[in-house]
Amino acid sequence: MKLLWHIEKKRGNFRPVLTYRVELDDWERELATPALRIASSIPEPVRSWQDHCYPGELERGDEPPTGCYPLEIPPHKGRFGSTSLRLPWRADNRYPEVEASFEALREAYETALAAARASEPMNERGSLRLSGASLRAAAPAILAARLLGDAGAAR
């Protein structure tokens, strides 16, 4: 798995945008890994759809973020494009919870991957024949059918 992310912010009162992408390796896809979703510690600002935050409003005023974004890894068959999340405006442009959340996502995925790898492959075949006792009990009828069949064919 490769997890790529970056945060970009325009100058001014714009909120930063976190974009991340998860790419699964072929061997991970071959294990049929399920989709994985965790709750992160990355705060989702109030009105996260809004690309800006003016001074004294929302997180720059008296409305701090009330929830956190979920982060996810696609299932083995899924194609995964980039996901973008709008972060709360901060004067220092520091978001240490982003890296911590991606580390938590990686750890959760490694646990799921280990569980998938622990499911060993198998290829079992079998066959059964009648037991000796059943064959001995049926032998007179089998022999008679063969003899009658041979006698009919000899005519």
XYZ file of N, CA and C in Angstrom:
465
model
N 0.833 -1.168 0.000
C 0.000 0.000 0.000
C 0.883 1.237 0.000
N 0.457 2.169 -0.777
C 1.128 3.466 -0.777
C 0.068 4.506 -0.449
N 0.341 5.324 0.554
C -0.571 6.377 0.957
C 0.121 7.710 0.710
N -0.436 8.486 -0.193
C 0.141 9.780 -0.559
C -0.798 10.891 -0.101
N -0.268 11.929 0.524
C -1.122 13.032 0.947
C -0.373 14.352 0.880
N -1.142 15.407 0.722
C -0.564 16.747 0.809
C -1.641 17.744 1.226
N -1.180 18.833 1.829
C -2.073 19.910 2.260
C -1.688 21.149 1.470
N -2.685 21.792 0.900
C -2.441 23.009 0.124
C -3.406 24.091 0.594
N -2.874 25.300 0.770
C -3.684 26.439 1.182
C -3.306 27.650 0.346
N -4.324 28.336 -0.107
C -4.091 29.590 -0.828
C -3.835 30.700 0.190
N -3.189 31.736 -0.243
C -2.952 32.896 0.618
C -4.294 33.523 0.995
N -4.384 34.000 2.204
C -5.579 34.711 2.638
C -6.460 33.893 3.554
N -7.742 34.114 3.460
C -8.714 33.514 4.365
C -9.246 32.163 3.880
N -8.547 31.558 2.968
C -8.972 30.252 2.468
C -8.588 29.158 3.439
N -9.433 28.161 3.502
C -9.126 26.991 4.319
C -8.182 26.079 3.537
N -7.298 25.393 4.239
C -6.427 24.429 3.558
C -7.216 23.193 3.133
N -6.714 22.543 2.086
C -7.340 21.328 1.583
C -6.336 20.185 1.695
N -6.762 19.122 2.366
C -5.964 17.897 2.482
C -6.442 16.958 1.386
N -5.523 16.498 0.559
C -5.847 15.525 -0.481
C -5.014 14.280 -0.221
N -5.683 13.121 -0.258
C -4.932 11.881 -0.076
C -5.398 10.831 -1.062
N -4.484 9.913 -1.336
C -4.739 8.821 -2.281
C -4.099 7.550 -1.734
N -4.824 6.448 -1.855
C -4.319 5.145 -1.430
C -4.171 4.273 -2.663
N -3.007 3.670 -2.824
C -2.764 2.753 -3.939
C -2.382 1.394 -3.355
N -3.150 0.382 -3.727
C -2.860 -0.974 -3.249
C -1.947 -1.691 -4.232
N -1.005 -2.463 -3.709
C -0.141 -3.284 -4.548
C -0.914 -4.510 -5.017
N -0.446 -5.126 -6.090
C -1.132 -6.300 -6.641
C -1.247 -7.423 -5.622
N -0.195 -7.673 -4.839
C -0.249 -8.772 -3.873
C -1.283 -8.490 -2.783
N -1.548 -7.221 -2.480
C -2.589 -6.883 -1.504
C -3.972 -7.143 -2.100
N -4.129 -6.809 -3.364
C -5.403 -7.066 -4.049
C -5.672 -8.573 -4.124
N -4.618 -9.376 -4.320
C -4.773 -10.828 -4.420
C -5.228 -11.457 -3.101
N -5.103 -10.734 -1.999
C -5.569 -11.235 -0.704
C -7.029 -10.862 -0.446
N -7.652 -10.171 -1.380
C -9.062 -9.753 -1.257
C -9.296 -8.967 0.030
N -8.477 -7.957 0.232
C -8.625 -7.131 1.426
C -9.931 -6.339 1.355
N -10.634 -6.236 2.474
C -11.886 -5.483 2.486
C -11.622 -3.985 2.594
N -12.659 -3.198 2.345
C -12.563 -1.757 2.578
C -12.333 -1.535 4.069
N -11.604 -0.515 4.381
C -11.291 -0.215 5.775
C -11.575 1.258 6.020
N -12.258 1.531 7.105
C -12.589 2.919 7.446
C -12.324 3.117 8.928
N -11.627 4.208 9.253
C -11.374 4.524 10.658
C -11.802 5.968 10.922
N -12.055 6.247 12.184
C -12.311 7.626 12.603
C -10.938 8.251 12.849
N -10.701 9.387 12.242
C -9.416 10.053 12.411
C -9.514 11.105 13.514
N -8.414 11.771 13.768
C -8.416 12.910 14.696
C -8.323 14.223 13.919
N -8.573 14.151 12.606
C -8.531 15.345 11.752
C -9.877 16.062 11.880
N -9.884 17.282 12.432
C -11.148 17.963 12.666
C -11.831 18.406 11.366
N -13.153 18.174 11.321
C -13.950 18.664 10.200
C -14.595 19.975 10.638
N -14.271 21.069 9.971
C -14.829 22.349 10.403
C -16.329 22.441 10.145
N -16.978 23.268 10.928
C -18.380 23.577 10.692
C -18.472 24.191 9.295
N -19.476 23.816 8.544
C -19.647 24.244 7.151
C -18.392 23.918 6.332
N -17.984 22.671 6.390
C -16.758 22.246 5.702
C -16.842 22.414 4.189
N -18.043 22.564 3.666
C -18.207 22.786 2.226
C -17.705 24.178 1.816
N -17.604 25.078 2.771
C -17.196 26.472 2.495
C -15.677 26.547 2.389
N -15.175 27.121 1.300
C -13.722 27.126 1.075
C -12.968 28.213 1.832
N -13.663 29.078 2.528
C -12.987 30.174 3.233
C -13.514 30.277 4.663
N -12.791 31.031 5.479
C -13.194 31.295 6.857
C -12.707 32.693 7.205
N -13.639 33.609 7.322
C -13.294 35.011 7.625
C -12.919 35.170 9.096
N -12.118 36.198 9.412
C -11.760 36.459 10.817
C -13.021 36.641 11.669
N -13.012 36.024 12.842
C -14.129 36.143 13.775
C -15.286 35.208 13.479
N -15.212 34.409 12.414
C -16.288 33.488 12.067
C -15.842 32.037 12.226
N -16.827 31.169 12.376
C -16.600 29.724 12.424
C -15.441 29.372 13.347
N -14.441 28.610 12.863
C -13.332 28.205 13.732
C -12.447 29.368 14.150
N -12.556 30.490 13.471
C -11.787 31.682 13.867
C -12.592 32.542 14.829
N -13.767 32.083 15.156
C -14.640 32.777 16.103
C -14.998 31.844 17.245
N -16.281 31.610 17.418
C -16.722 30.786 18.543
C -17.370 29.470 18.095
N -17.080 28.984 16.883
C -17.620 27.707 16.400
C -16.477 26.745 16.063
N -15.889 26.135 17.075
C -14.809 25.186 16.781
C -15.373 23.954 16.075
N -14.518 23.215 15.382
C -14.977 21.968 14.751
C -15.618 21.056 15.792
N -16.669 20.365 15.388
C -17.382 19.492 16.332
C -17.171 18.013 16.043
N -16.611 17.689 14.910
C -16.407 16.286 14.568
C -15.088 16.086 13.854
N -14.816 14.833 13.533
C -13.586 14.490 12.814
C -13.938 13.699 11.563
N -13.066 13.787 10.576
C -13.273 13.077 9.314
C -12.952 11.591 9.463
N -13.658 10.735 8.739
C -13.213 9.344 8.625
C -12.160 9.253 7.512
N -11.275 8.291 7.623
C -10.295 8.007 6.569
C -10.547 6.577 6.107
N -10.290 6.311 4.831
C -10.586 4.961 4.338
C -9.573 4.461 3.328
N -9.541 3.136 3.241
C -8.734 2.413 2.255
C -9.731 1.608 1.431
N -9.567 1.600 0.114
C -10.547 0.912 -0.731
C -10.469 -0.608 -0.594
N -11.544 -1.306 -1.002
C -11.477 -2.762 -1.022
C -10.572 -3.222 -2.154
N -10.261 -4.496 -2.175
C -9.296 -5.021 -3.140
C -9.719 -4.812 -4.585
N -11.005 -4.733 -4.877
C -11.449 -4.564 -6.256
C -11.667 -3.107 -6.622
N -11.656 -2.242 -5.631
C -11.982 -0.845 -5.887
C -10.841 -0.050 -6.487
N -11.201 0.828 -7.366
C -10.249 1.833 -7.843
C -10.454 3.030 -6.940
N -9.413 3.670 -6.540
C -9.538 4.723 -5.555
C -8.933 5.997 -6.092
N -9.744 6.988 -6.299
C -9.235 8.287 -6.715
C -8.821 9.074 -5.490
N -8.476 10.284 -5.717
C -8.081 11.143 -4.606
C -9.299 11.572 -3.803
N -9.096 11.724 -2.522
C -10.122 12.239 -1.625
C -9.623 13.566 -1.080
N -10.488 14.560 -1.086
C -10.121 15.890 -0.582
C -10.974 16.237 0.619
N -10.327 16.761 1.643
C -10.991 17.166 2.877
C -10.585 18.604 3.194
N -11.551 19.426 3.527
C -11.254 20.819 3.869
C -10.939 20.891 5.365
N -9.802 21.440 5.691
C -9.355 21.537 7.079
C -9.757 22.882 7.682
N -9.803 22.954 9.006
C -10.093 24.239 9.633
C -8.931 25.210 9.438
N -9.259 26.473 9.333
C -8.250 27.523 9.157
C -7.453 27.636 10.448
N -6.132 27.706 10.327
C -5.249 27.908 11.483
C -4.178 28.915 11.109
N -3.894 29.809 12.018
C -2.900 30.857 11.759
C -1.510 30.270 11.536
N -1.178 29.179 12.222
C 0.172 28.614 12.115
C 0.310 27.569 11.006
N -0.790 27.233 10.342
C -0.770 26.230 9.263
C -0.172 24.896 9.702
N -0.355 24.530 10.951
C 0.168 23.259 11.452
C -0.992 22.300 11.682
N -0.842 21.075 11.190
C -1.872 20.043 11.298
C -1.219 18.708 11.657
N -0.675 18.596 12.874
C 0.027 17.355 13.247
C -0.897 16.135 13.297
N -2.194 16.358 13.481
C -3.133 15.237 13.549
C -3.286 14.526 12.208
N -2.888 15.171 11.124
C -2.991 14.540 9.808
C -2.040 13.344 9.731
N -0.788 13.565 10.024
C 0.170 12.457 9.973
C -0.174 11.377 10.996
N -0.586 11.786 12.202
C -0.954 10.813 13.229
C -2.144 9.963 12.770
N -3.104 10.575 12.103
C -4.279 9.835 11.625
C -3.910 8.866 10.504
N -3.018 9.282 9.618
C -2.604 8.373 8.550
C -1.778 7.213 9.106
N -1.014 7.462 10.156
C -0.297 6.360 10.809
C -1.286 5.374 11.428
N -2.367 5.886 12.024
C -3.396 5.012 12.598
C -4.096 4.204 11.495
N -4.321 4.838 10.344
C -4.931 4.138 9.215
C -4.015 3.024 8.724
N -2.728 3.325 8.632
C -1.763 2.305 8.207
C -1.737 1.135 9.180
N -1.724 1.414 10.476
C -1.705 0.342 11.480
C -2.955 -0.522 11.391
N -4.112 0.107 11.205
C -5.361 -0.659 11.081
C -5.331 -1.532 9.827
N -4.783 -0.996 8.744
C -4.699 -1.766 7.505
C -3.716 -2.926 7.649
N -2.596 -2.692 8.325
C -1.632 -3.770 8.536
C -2.244 -4.902 9.355
N -3.102 -4.577 10.306
C -3.798 -5.599 11.093
C -4.749 -6.400 10.205
N -5.514 -5.696 9.361
C -6.445 -6.369 8.438
C -5.681 -7.219 7.426
N -4.552 -6.733 6.977
C -3.728 -7.458 6.016
C -3.158 -8.736 6.643
N -2.717 -8.637 7.883
C -2.188 -9.815 8.579
C -3.283 -10.869 8.750
N -4.494 -10.438 9.041
C -5.609 -11.387 9.182
C -5.908 -12.066 7.845
N -5.857 -11.322 6.758
C -6.102 -11.911 5.437
C -4.995 -12.896 5.074
N -3.751 -12.553 5.394
C -2.621 -13.441 5.082
C -2.664 -14.717 5.916
N -3.272 -14.650 7.109
C -3.340 -15.824 7.986
C -4.326 -16.867 7.455
N -5.174 -16.489 6.542
C -6.125 -17.440 5.959
C -5.393 -18.210 4.861
N -4.941 -19.408 5.217
C -4.098 -20.215 4.335
C -4.853 -20.724 3.106
N -4.148 -20.873 1.994
C -4.799 -21.444 0.812
C -5.009 -22.943 1.000
N -5.869 -23.504 0.187
C -6.070 -24.953 0.232
C -6.538 -25.439 -1.120
N -6.277 -26.708 -1.373
C -6.727 -27.373 -2.590
C -6.908 -28.842 -2.216
N -8.105 -29.194 -1.818
C -8.361 -30.533 -1.302
C -9.162 -31.325 -2.323
N -8.756 -32.559 -2.528
C -9.473 -33.474 -3.410
C -9.689 -34.764 -2.651
N -10.667 -35.491 -3.059
C -10.915 -36.759 -2.388
C -11.720 -37.696 -3.270
N -11.769 -38.949 -2.887
C -12.615 -39.937 -3.557
C -12.909 -41.031 -2.540
N -14.016 -41.666 -2.747
C -14.418 -42.753 -1.863
C -14.886 -43.929 -2.705
N -14.666 -45.131 -2.219
C -15.191 -46.356 -2.847
C -15.996 -47.082 -1.792
N -16.773 -48.007 -2.253
C -17.523 -48.805 -1.292
C -16.566 -49.536 -0.368
N -17.004 -49.728 0.845
C -16.160 -50.445 1.801
C -16.125 -51.930 1.436
N -15.153 -52.612 1.972
C -14.993 -54.043 1.695
C -16.224 -54.851 2.085
N -16.835 -54.517 3.210
C -18.018 -55.252 3.667
C -19.166 -55.082 2.673
N -19.339 -53.890 2.156
C -20.409 -53.647 1.175
C -20.122 -54.381 -0.122
N -18.854 -54.393 -0.539
C -18.500 -55.112 -1.769
C -18.726 -56.612 -1.607
N -18.346 -57.176 -0.440
C -18.547 -58.605 -0.196
C -20.039 -58.939 -0.196
N -20.862 -58.066 0.361
C -22.305 -58.325 0.401
C -22.910 -58.235 -0.996
N -22.388 -57.360 -1.830
C -22.939 -57.160 -3.167
C -22.287 -58.056 -4.204
N -21.205 -58.765 -3.870
C -20.448 -59.561 -4.834
C -21.294 -60.600 -5.572
N -22.158 -61.342 -4.911
C -22.959 -62.339 -5.657
C -23.832 -61.667 -6.729
N -24.454 -60.553 -6.401
C -25.317 -59.872 -7.378
C -24.486 -59.296 -8.525
N -23.326 -58.774 -8.224
C -22.446 -58.213 -9.263
C -21.972 -59.323 -10.187
N -21.547 -60.454 -9.613
C -21.055 -61.581 -10.398
C -22.164 -62.154 -11.278
N -23.374 -62.251 -10.734
C -24.501 -62.776 -11.521
C -24.821 -61.848 -12.678
N -24.802 -60.549 -12.433
C -25.095 -59.589 -13.503
C -24.038 -59.665 -14.593
N -22.800 -59.856 -14.219
C -21.726 -59.948 -15.215
C -21.867 -61.234 -16.029
N -22.139 -62.349 -15.322
C -22.269 -63.621 -16.030
C -23.459 -63.598 -16.992
N -24.581 -63.060 -16.550
C -25.758 -62.967 -17.416
C -25.501 -62.021 -18.577
N -24.792 -60.977 -18.303
C -24.436 -60.032 -19.377
C -23.519 -60.665 -20.402
N -22.553 -61.455 -19.905
C -21.632 -62.155 -20.822
C -22.365 -63.237 -21.611
N -23.319 -63.927 -20.952
C -24.074 -65.006 -21.627
C -24.945 -64.410 -22.718
N -25.526 -63.235 -22.451
C -26.366 -62.591 -23.468
C -25.544 -62.086 -24.640
N -24.328 -61.709 -24.400
C -23.483 -61.192 -25.446
C -22.914 -62.331 -26.296
N -22.806 -63.553 -25.698
C -22.241 -64.690 -26.406
C -23.242 -65.276 -27.404
N -24.487 -65.057 -27.287
C -25.483 -65.637 -28.211
C -25.314 -65.174 -29.565
